[in-house]
Amino acid sequence: MTGLIVMEKTLYFIGGPMGAGKTAVSKVLLQQLPNAVMLDGDWCWVMDPFVVNEQTKTMVIGNIHHLLNAFIAEPDLKNIIFCWVMDEQTIIDTVLAGLTLENVALVNISLVPSVTKLTENITADVQNGIRTAEAIPAAIARLPKFAMVDSIKLDTTHLSPLEAAGKIRQLSTGR
């Protein structure tokens, strides 16, 4: 059919504050979507000591560009899942600017639980030694920032990771 553009791949951006369930939801999507790969942006700067400055930020974005472009270029991969906080539009724009997106559909989702649910999730992480208690106010402070991001907002307050992944699949034209 002339004029019809067929997207060969789908790139899922799964954003949200820490503790929103980005990694859990992304892992479910990884299992559900055919020919899928997942990248958690946090993996791109696992270092000790953990240093946040302009050099390390540039390095992390470069790492993300390199990996996502490699996944996009791989013919056998059809669904690419990228999860990271992405609480500012400039972060999303910076990541997208370094990607080759020809024939790639973007599904940009922000997971936005209630403050109560977010606090419960992070408290459980603190009890399991995954996060420190300081993460609670930091995550709550970031939550309103997602209203300013150009993404589909998915309220995950009453959704399991499996249910959230199902909603995301519905939002991405039933894939």
mmCIF file with all atom_site columns, C-alpha atoms in Angstrom:
data_model
loop_
_atom_site.group_PDB
_atom_site.id
_atom_site.type_symbol
_atom_site.label_atom_id
_atom_site.label_alt_id
_atom_site.label_comp_id
_atom_site.label_asym_id
_atom_site.label_entity_id
_atom_site.label_seq_id
_atom_site.pdbx_PDB_ins_code
_atom_site.Cartn_x
_atom_site.Cartn_y
_atom_site.Cartn_z
_atom_site.occupancy
_atom_site.B_iso_or_equiv
_atom_site.pdbx_formal_charge
_atom_site.auth_seq_id
_atom_site.auth_comp_id
_atom_site.auth_asym_id
_atom_site.auth_atom_id
_atom_site.pdbx_PDB_model_num
ATOM 1   C CA . MET A 1 1   ? 0.000  0.000   0.000  1.00 0.00 ? 1   MET A CA 1
ATOM 2   C CA . THR A 1 2   ? 1.515  3.332   -1.034 1.00 0.00 ? 2   THR A CA 1
ATOM 3   C CA . GLY A 1 3   ? 2.048  5.963   1.640  1.00 0.00 ? 3   GLY A CA 1
ATOM 4   C CA . LEU A 1 4   ? 1.819  3.512   4.520  1.00 0.00 ? 4   LEU A CA 1
ATOM 5   C CA . ILE A 1 5   ? 4.766  3.679   6.884  1.00 0.00 ? 5   ILE A CA 1
ATOM 6   C CA . VAL A 1 6   ? 5.408  0.454   8.726  1.00 0.00 ? 6   VAL A CA 1
ATOM 7   C CA . MET A 1 7   ? 7.309  0.810   11.954 1.00 0.00 ? 7   MET A CA 1
ATOM 8   C CA . GLU A 1 8   ? 9.672  -2.124  12.277 1.00 0.00 ? 8   GLU A CA 1
ATOM 9   C CA . LYS A 1 9   ? 10.459 -1.634  15.945 1.00 0.00 ? 9   LYS A CA 1
ATOM 10  C CA . THR A 1 10  ? 8.946  -0.160  19.077 1.00 0.00 ? 10  THR A CA 1
ATOM 11  C CA . LEU A 1 11  ? 11.004 1.742   21.633 1.00 0.00 ? 11  LEU A CA 1
ATOM 12  C CA . TYR A 1 12  ? 9.344  1.893   25.038 1.00 0.00 ? 12  TYR A CA 1
ATOM 13  C CA . PHE A 1 13  ? 10.443 4.669   27.390 1.00 0.00 ? 13  PHE A CA 1
ATOM 14  C CA . ILE A 1 14  ? 9.291  3.772   30.899 1.00 0.00 ? 14  ILE A CA 1
ATOM 15  C CA . GLY A 1 15  ? 9.811  6.734   33.221 1.00 0.00 ? 15  GLY A CA 1
ATOM 16  C CA . GLY A 1 16  ? 8.748  7.497   36.753 1.00 0.00 ? 16  GLY A CA 1
ATOM 17  C CA . PRO A 1 17  ? 10.203 8.369   40.131 1.00 0.00 ? 17  PRO A CA 1
ATOM 18  C CA . MET A 1 18  ? 12.382 5.865   41.959 1.00 0.00 ? 18  MET A CA 1
ATOM 19  C CA . GLY A 1 19  ? 10.130 3.305   43.574 1.00 0.00 ? 19  GLY A CA 1
ATOM 20  C CA . ALA A 1 20  ? 7.373  3.637   40.970 1.00 0.00 ? 20  ALA A CA 1
ATOM 21  C CA . GLY A 1 21  ? 8.000  0.149   39.588 1.00 0.00 ? 21  GLY A CA 1
ATOM 22  C CA . LYS A 1 22  ? 9.820  0.981   36.349 1.00 0.00 ? 22  LYS A CA 1
ATOM 23  C CA . THR A 1 23  ? 12.196 -1.964  36.530 1.00 0.00 ? 23  THR A CA 1
ATOM 24  C CA . ALA A 1 24  ? 9.509  -4.443  37.607 1.00 0.00 ? 24  ALA A CA 1
ATOM 25  C CA . VAL A 1 25  ? 7.144  -3.338  34.833 1.00 0.00 ? 25  VAL A CA 1
ATOM 26  C CA . SER A 1 26  ? 9.958  -3.363  32.272 1.00 0.00 ? 26  SER A CA 1
ATOM 27  C CA . LYS A 1 27  ? 10.923 -6.920  33.242 1.00 0.00 ? 27  LYS A CA 1
ATOM 28  C CA . VAL A 1 28  ? 7.318  -8.025  32.681 1.00 0.00 ? 28  VAL A CA 1
ATOM 29  C CA . LEU A 1 29  ? 7.279  -6.308  29.278 1.00 0.00 ? 29  LEU A CA 1
ATOM 30  C CA . LEU A 1 30  ? 10.561 -8.043  28.450 1.00 0.00 ? 30  LEU A CA 1
ATOM 31  C CA . GLN A 1 31  ? 8.873  -11.403 29.048 1.00 0.00 ? 31  GLN A CA 1
ATOM 32  C CA . GLN A 1 32  ? 5.650  -10.505 27.227 1.00 0.00 ? 32  GLN A CA 1
ATOM 33  C CA . LEU A 1 33  ? 6.887  -8.753  24.097 1.00 0.00 ? 33  LEU A CA 1
ATOM 34  C CA . PRO A 1 34  ? 8.416  -10.763 21.256 1.00 0.00 ? 34  PRO A CA 1
ATOM 35  C CA . ASN A 1 35  ? 12.058 -10.238 20.345 1.00 0.00 ? 35  ASN A CA 1
ATOM 36  C CA . ALA A 1 36  ? 12.593 -7.827  23.224 1.00 0.00 ? 36  ALA A CA 1
ATOM 37  C CA . VAL A 1 37  ? 15.544 -6.331  25.058 1.00 0.00 ? 37  VAL A CA 1
ATOM 38  C CA . MET A 1 38  ? 15.627 -4.151  28.170 1.00 0.00 ? 38  MET A CA 1
ATOM 39  C CA . LEU A 1 39  ? 17.994 -1.427  29.341 1.00 0.00 ? 39  LEU A CA 1
ATOM 40  C CA . ASP A 1 40  ? 17.723 0.192   32.758 1.00 0.00 ? 40  ASP A CA 1
ATOM 41  C CA . GLY A 1 41  ? 19.422 3.592   32.535 1.00 0.00 ? 41  GLY A CA 1
ATOM 42  C CA . ASP A 1 42  ? 20.818 3.130   36.032 1.00 0.00 ? 42  ASP A CA 1
ATOM 43  C CA . TRP A 1 43  ? 22.962 0.258   34.748 1.00 0.00 ? 43  TRP A CA 1
ATOM 44  C CA . CYS A 1 44  ? 24.909 2.802   32.691 1.00 0.00 ? 44  CYS A CA 1
ATOM 45  C CA . TRP A 1 45  ? 26.525 4.329   35.738 1.00 0.00 ? 45  TRP A CA 1
ATOM 46  C CA . VAL A 1 46  ? 26.914 1.661   38.340 1.00 0.00 ? 46  VAL A CA 1
ATOM 47  C CA . MET A 1 47  ? 30.201 2.825   39.844 1.00 0.00 ? 47  MET A CA 1
ATOM 48  C CA . ASP A 1 48  ? 31.940 3.159   43.183 1.00 0.00 ? 48  ASP A CA 1
ATOM 49  C CA . PRO A 1 49  ? 32.212 5.834   44.263 1.00 0.00 ? 49  PRO A CA 1
ATOM 50  C CA . PHE A 1 50  ? 28.985 7.055   42.682 1.00 0.00 ? 50  PHE A CA 1
ATOM 51  C CA . VAL A 1 51  ? 29.826 10.507  41.323 1.00 0.00 ? 51  VAL A CA 1
ATOM 52  C CA . VAL A 1 52  ? 27.341 12.823  39.628 1.00 0.00 ? 52  VAL A CA 1
ATOM 53  C CA . ASN A 1 53  ? 28.990 15.635  37.673 1.00 0.00 ? 53  ASN A CA 1
ATOM 54  C CA . GLU A 1 54  ? 28.947 16.905  34.094 1.00 0.00 ? 54  GLU A CA 1
ATOM 55  C CA . GLN A 1 55  ? 31.558 14.352  32.984 1.00 0.00 ? 55  GLN A CA 1
ATOM 56  C CA . THR A 1 56  ? 29.715 11.353  34.406 1.00 0.00 ? 56  THR A CA 1
ATOM 57  C CA . LYS A 1 57  ? 26.361 12.636  33.116 1.00 0.00 ? 57  LYS A CA 1
ATOM 58  C CA . THR A 1 58  ? 27.856 12.913  29.615 1.00 0.00 ? 58  THR A CA 1
ATOM 59  C CA . MET A 1 59  ? 29.342 9.428   29.960 1.00 0.00 ? 59  MET A CA 1
ATOM 60  C CA . VAL A 1 60  ? 25.985 7.957   31.009 1.00 0.00 ? 60  VAL A CA 1
ATOM 61  C CA . ILE A 1 61  ? 24.105 9.549   28.106 1.00 0.00 ? 61  ILE A CA 1
ATOM 62  C CA . GLY A 1 62  ? 26.812 8.263   25.750 1.00 0.00 ? 62  GLY A CA 1
ATOM 63  C CA . ASN A 1 63  ? 26.446 4.767   27.196 1.00 0.00 ? 63  ASN A CA 1
ATOM 64  C CA . ILE A 1 64  ? 22.667 4.925   26.760 1.00 0.00 ? 64  ILE A CA 1
ATOM 65  C CA . HIS A 1 65  ? 22.979 6.153   23.164 1.00 0.00 ? 65  HIS A CA 1
ATOM 66  C CA . HIS A 1 66  ? 25.479 3.411   22.336 1.00 0.00 ? 66  HIS A CA 1
ATOM 67  C CA . LEU A 1 67  ? 23.391 0.591   23.781 1.00 0.00 ? 67  LEU A CA 1
ATOM 68  C CA . LEU A 1 68  ? 20.003 1.755   22.481 1.00 0.00 ? 68  LEU A CA 1
ATOM 69  C CA . ASN A 1 69  ? 21.409 2.364   18.982 1.00 0.00 ? 69  ASN A CA 1
ATOM 70  C CA . ALA A 1 70  ? 22.964 -1.120  19.023 1.00 0.00 ? 70  ALA A CA 1
ATOM 71  C CA . PHE A 1 71  ? 19.588 -2.601  19.978 1.00 0.00 ? 71  PHE A CA 1
ATOM 72  C CA . ILE A 1 72  ? 17.832 -0.563  17.274 1.00 0.00 ? 72  ILE A CA 1
ATOM 73  C CA . ALA A 1 73  ? 20.369 -1.722  14.661 1.00 0.00 ? 73  ALA A CA 1
ATOM 74  C CA . GLU A 1 74  ? 19.985 -5.401  15.586 1.00 0.00 ? 74  GLU A CA 1
ATOM 75  C CA . PRO A 1 75  ? 17.507 -6.849  13.057 1.00 0.00 ? 75  PRO A CA 1
ATOM 76  C CA . ASP A 1 76  ? 16.248 -9.598  15.358 1.00 0.00 ? 76  ASP A CA 1
ATOM 77  C CA . LEU A 1 77  ? 15.169 -7.179  18.097 1.00 0.00 ? 77  LEU A CA 1
ATOM 78  C CA . LYS A 1 78  ? 11.709 -5.665  17.610 1.00 0.00 ? 78  LYS A CA 1
ATOM 79  C CA . ASN A 1 79  ? 10.858 -4.278  21.059 1.00 0.00 ? 79  ASN A CA 1
ATOM 80  C CA . ILE A 1 80  ? 13.318 -2.158  23.021 1.00 0.00 ? 80  ILE A CA 1
ATOM 81  C CA . ILE A 1 81  ? 12.467 -1.248  26.602 1.00 0.00 ? 81  ILE A CA 1
ATOM 82  C CA . PHE A 1 82  ? 14.330 1.616   28.277 1.00 0.00 ? 82  PHE A CA 1
ATOM 83  C CA . CYS A 1 83  ? 13.518 2.503   31.868 1.00 0.00 ? 83  CYS A CA 1
ATOM 84  C CA . TRP A 1 84  ? 14.955 5.423   33.787 1.00 0.00 ? 84  TRP A CA 1
ATOM 85  C CA . VAL A 1 85  ? 13.687 8.245   35.995 1.00 0.00 ? 85  VAL A CA 1
ATOM 86  C CA . MET A 1 86  ? 13.274 10.752  33.078 1.00 0.00 ? 86  MET A CA 1
ATOM 87  C CA . ASP A 1 87  ? 11.559 13.424  35.200 1.00 0.00 ? 87  ASP A CA 1
ATOM 88  C CA . GLU A 1 88  ? 12.497 16.297  32.885 1.00 0.00 ? 88  GLU A CA 1
ATOM 89  C CA . GLN A 1 89  ? 11.679 16.709  29.204 1.00 0.00 ? 89  GLN A CA 1
ATOM 90  C CA . THR A 1 90  ? 15.301 17.684  28.536 1.00 0.00 ? 90  THR A CA 1
ATOM 91  C CA . ILE A 1 91  ? 16.425 14.212  29.635 1.00 0.00 ? 91  ILE A CA 1
ATOM 92  C CA . ILE A 1 92  ? 14.050 12.540  27.187 1.00 0.00 ? 92  ILE A CA 1
ATOM 93  C CA . ASP A 1 93  ? 14.992 14.958  24.404 1.00 0.00 ? 93  ASP A CA 1
ATOM 94  C CA . THR A 1 94  ? 18.717 14.405  25.028 1.00 0.00 ? 94  THR A CA 1
ATOM 95  C CA . VAL A 1 95  ? 18.324 10.634  24.867 1.00 0.00 ? 95  VAL A CA 1
ATOM 96  C CA . LEU A 1 96  ? 16.175 10.814  21.719 1.00 0.00 ? 96  LEU A CA 1
ATOM 97  C CA . ALA A 1 97  ? 18.567 13.247  20.008 1.00 0.00 ? 97  ALA A CA 1
ATOM 98  C CA . GLY A 1 98  ? 21.318 10.635  19.964 1.00 0.00 ? 98  GLY A CA 1
ATOM 99  C CA . LEU A 1 99  ? 19.231 7.796   18.564 1.00 0.00 ? 99  LEU A CA 1
ATOM 100 C CA . THR A 1 100 ? 18.642 6.599   15.020 1.00 0.00 ? 100 THR A CA 1
ATOM 101 C CA . LEU A 1 101 ? 14.860 6.288   15.019 1.00 0.00 ? 101 LEU A CA 1
ATOM 102 C CA . GLU A 1 102 ? 13.995 5.532   11.398 1.00 0.00 ? 102 GLU A CA 1
ATOM 103 C CA . ASN A 1 103 ? 11.102 3.031   11.380 1.00 0.00 ? 103 ASN A CA 1
ATOM 104 C CA . VAL A 1 104 ? 10.979 3.050   15.190 1.00 0.00 ? 104 VAL A CA 1
ATOM 105 C CA . ALA A 1 105 ? 7.743  3.853   17.029 1.00 0.00 ? 105 ALA A CA 1
ATOM 106 C CA . LEU A 1 106 ? 8.191  5.541   20.403 1.00 0.00 ? 106 LEU A CA 1
ATOM 107 C CA . VAL A 1 107 ? 5.882  4.728   23.309 1.00 0.00 ? 107 VAL A CA 1
ATOM 108 C CA . ASN A 1 108 ? 6.718  7.161   26.117 1.00 0.00 ? 108 ASN A CA 1
ATOM 109 C CA . ILE A 1 109 ? 5.126  6.261   29.461 1.00 0.00 ? 109 ILE A CA 1
ATOM 110 C CA . SER A 1 110 ? 5.495  7.814   32.919 1.00 0.00 ? 110 SER A CA 1
ATOM 111 C CA . LEU A 1 111 ? 4.495  5.613   35.845 1.00 0.00 ? 111 LEU A CA 1
ATOM 112 C CA . VAL A 1 112 ? 2.882  7.887   38.438 1.00 0.00 ? 112 VAL A CA 1
ATOM 113 C CA . PRO A 1 113 ? 1.668  6.204   41.619 1.00 0.00 ? 113 PRO A CA 1
ATOM 114 C CA . SER A 1 114 ? 0.081  8.114   44.486 1.00 0.00 ? 114 SER A CA 1
ATOM 115 C CA . VAL A 1 115 ? 2.361  9.540   47.175 1.00 0.00 ? 115 VAL A CA 1
ATOM 116 C CA . THR A 1 116 ? 1.059  6.878   49.566 1.00 0.00 ? 116 THR A CA 1
ATOM 117 C CA . LYS A 1 117 ? 1.825  4.024   47.149 1.00 0.00 ? 117 LYS A CA 1
ATOM 118 C CA . LEU A 1 118 ? 5.238  5.474   46.312 1.00 0.00 ? 118 LEU A CA 1
ATOM 119 C CA . THR A 1 119 ? 6.061  5.729   50.025 1.00 0.00 ? 119 THR A CA 1
ATOM 120 C CA . GLU A 1 120 ? 4.919  2.125   50.581 1.00 0.00 ? 120 GLU A CA 1
ATOM 121 C CA . ASN A 1 121 ? 7.060  0.862   47.687 1.00 0.00 ? 121 ASN A CA 1
ATOM 122 C CA . ILE A 1 122 ? 10.198 2.667   48.816 1.00 0.00 ? 122 ILE A CA 1
ATOM 123 C CA . THR A 1 123 ? 9.650  1.702   52.460 1.00 0.00 ? 123 THR A CA 1
ATOM 124 C CA . ALA A 1 124 ? 9.582  -1.945  51.347 1.00 0.00 ? 124 ALA A CA 1
ATOM 125 C CA . ASP A 1 125 ? 12.807 -1.348  49.388 1.00 0.00 ? 125 ASP A CA 1
ATOM 126 C CA . VAL A 1 126 ? 14.410 0.219   52.491 1.00 0.00 ? 126 VAL A CA 1
ATOM 127 C CA . GLN A 1 127 ? 13.398 -2.799  54.577 1.00 0.00 ? 127 GLN A CA 1
ATOM 128 C CA . ASN A 1 128 ? 14.916 -5.094  51.936 1.00 0.00 ? 128 ASN A CA 1
ATOM 129 C CA . GLY A 1 129 ? 18.163 -3.114  51.831 1.00 0.00 ? 129 GLY A CA 1
ATOM 130 C CA . ILE A 1 130 ? 17.625 -1.908  48.252 1.00 0.00 ? 130 ILE A CA 1
ATOM 131 C CA . ARG A 1 131 ? 17.320 1.818   49.057 1.00 0.00 ? 131 ARG A CA 1
ATOM 132 C CA . THR A 1 132 ? 17.977 4.170   51.942 1.00 0.00 ? 132 THR A CA 1
ATOM 133 C CA . ALA A 1 133 ? 15.266 6.104   53.773 1.00 0.00 ? 133 ALA A CA 1
ATOM 134 C CA . GLU A 1 134 ? 16.461 9.328   52.091 1.00 0.00 ? 134 GLU A CA 1
ATOM 135 C CA . ALA A 1 135 ? 14.960 8.008   48.863 1.00 0.00 ? 135 ALA A CA 1
ATOM 136 C CA . ILE A 1 136 ? 11.412 8.595   50.132 1.00 0.00 ? 136 ILE A CA 1
ATOM 137 C CA . PRO A 1 137 ? 11.401 12.424  50.209 1.00 0.00 ? 137 PRO A CA 1
ATOM 138 C CA . ALA A 1 138 ? 13.545 12.540  47.054 1.00 0.00 ? 138 ALA A CA 1
ATOM 139 C CA . ALA A 1 139 ? 11.062 10.409  45.102 1.00 0.00 ? 139 ALA A CA 1
ATOM 140 C CA . ILE A 1 140 ? 8.052  12.323  46.425 1.00 0.00 ? 140 ILE A CA 1
ATOM 141 C CA . ALA A 1 141 ? 9.695  15.615  45.407 1.00 0.00 ? 141 ALA A CA 1
ATOM 142 C CA . ARG A 1 142 ? 10.156 14.336  41.842 1.00 0.00 ? 142 ARG A CA 1
ATOM 143 C CA . LEU A 1 143 ? 6.623  13.010  41.418 1.00 0.00 ? 143 LEU A CA 1
ATOM 144 C CA . PRO A 1 144 ? 5.016  16.359  40.371 1.00 0.00 ? 144 PRO A CA 1
ATOM 145 C CA . LYS A 1 145 ? 7.735  16.897  37.746 1.00 0.00 ? 145 LYS A CA 1
ATOM 146 C CA . PHE A 1 146 ? 6.238  14.152  35.593 1.00 0.00 ? 146 PHE A CA 1
ATOM 147 C CA . ALA A 1 147 ? 3.187  16.333  34.878 1.00 0.00 ? 147 ALA A CA 1
ATOM 148 C CA . MET A 1 148 ? 5.492  18.524  32.760 1.00 0.00 ? 148 MET A CA 1
ATOM 149 C CA . VAL A 1 149 ? 6.914  15.624  30.735 1.00 0.00 ? 149 VAL A CA 1
ATOM 150 C CA . ASP A 1 150 ? 5.453  14.854  27.294 1.00 0.00 ? 150 ASP A CA 1
ATOM 151 C CA . SER A 1 151 ? 4.445  11.270  28.023 1.00 0.00 ? 151 SER A CA 1
ATOM 152 C CA . ILE A 1 152 ? 1.418  9.111   28.642 1.00 0.00 ? 152 ILE A CA 1
ATOM 153 C CA . LYS A 1 153 ? 0.794  9.108   32.396 1.00 0.00 ? 153 LYS A CA 1
ATOM 154 C CA . LEU A 1 154 ? -0.110 5.734   33.844 1.00 0.00 ? 154 LEU A CA 1
ATOM 155 C CA . ASP A 1 155 ? -1.430 5.795   37.401 1.00 0.00 ? 155 ASP A CA 1
ATOM 156 C CA . THR A 1 156 ? 0.025  2.640   38.921 1.00 0.00 ? 156 THR A CA 1
ATOM 157 C CA . THR A 1 157 ? -1.406 3.163   42.411 1.00 0.00 ? 157 THR A CA 1
ATOM 158 C CA . HIS A 1 158 ? -3.658 0.117   42.148 1.00 0.00 ? 158 HIS A CA 1
ATOM 159 C CA . LEU A 1 159 ? -1.797 -1.835  39.453 1.00 0.00 ? 159 LEU A CA 1
ATOM 160 C CA . SER A 1 160 ? 0.613  -4.732  39.810 1.00 0.00 ? 160 SER A CA 1
ATOM 161 C CA . PRO A 1 161 ? 3.617  -4.757  37.453 1.00 0.00 ? 161 PRO A CA 1
ATOM 162 C CA . LEU A 1 162 ? 1.767  -7.356  35.360 1.00 0.00 ? 162 LEU A CA 1
ATOM 163 C CA . GLU A 1 163 ? -1.328 -5.145  35.117 1.00 0.00 ? 163 GLU A CA 1
ATOM 164 C CA . ALA A 1 164 ? 0.744  -2.044  34.325 1.00 0.00 ? 164 ALA A CA 1
ATOM 165 C CA . ALA A 1 165 ? 2.574  -3.910  31.558 1.00 0.00 ? 165 ALA A CA 1
ATOM 166 C CA . GLY A 1 166 ? -0.795 -4.959  30.125 1.00 0.00 ? 166 GLY A CA 1
ATOM 167 C CA . LYS A 1 167 ? -1.974 -1.338  30.085 1.00 0.00 ? 167 LYS A CA 1
ATOM 168 C CA . ILE A 1 168 ? 1.246  -0.273  28.351 1.00 0.00 ? 168 ILE A CA 1
ATOM 169 C CA . ARG A 1 169 ? 0.765  -2.944  25.711 1.00 0.00 ? 169 ARG A CA 1
ATOM 170 C CA . GLN A 1 170 ? -2.810 -1.706  25.156 1.00 0.00 ? 170 GLN A CA 1
ATOM 171 C CA . LEU A 1 171 ? -1.555 1.870   24.832 1.00 0.00 ? 171 LEU A CA 1
ATOM 172 C CA . SER A 1 172 ? 0.967  0.789   22.216 1.00 0.00 ? 172 SER A CA 1
ATOM 173 C CA . THR A 1 173 ? -1.765 -0.281  19.779 1.00 0.00 ? 173 THR A CA 1
ATOM 174 C CA . GLY A 1 174 ? -2.390 -3.706  21.232 1.00 0.00 ? 174 GLY A CA 1
ATOM 175 C CA . ARG A 1 175 ? 1.078  -5.210  20.755 1.00 0.00 ? 175 ARG A CA 1
#
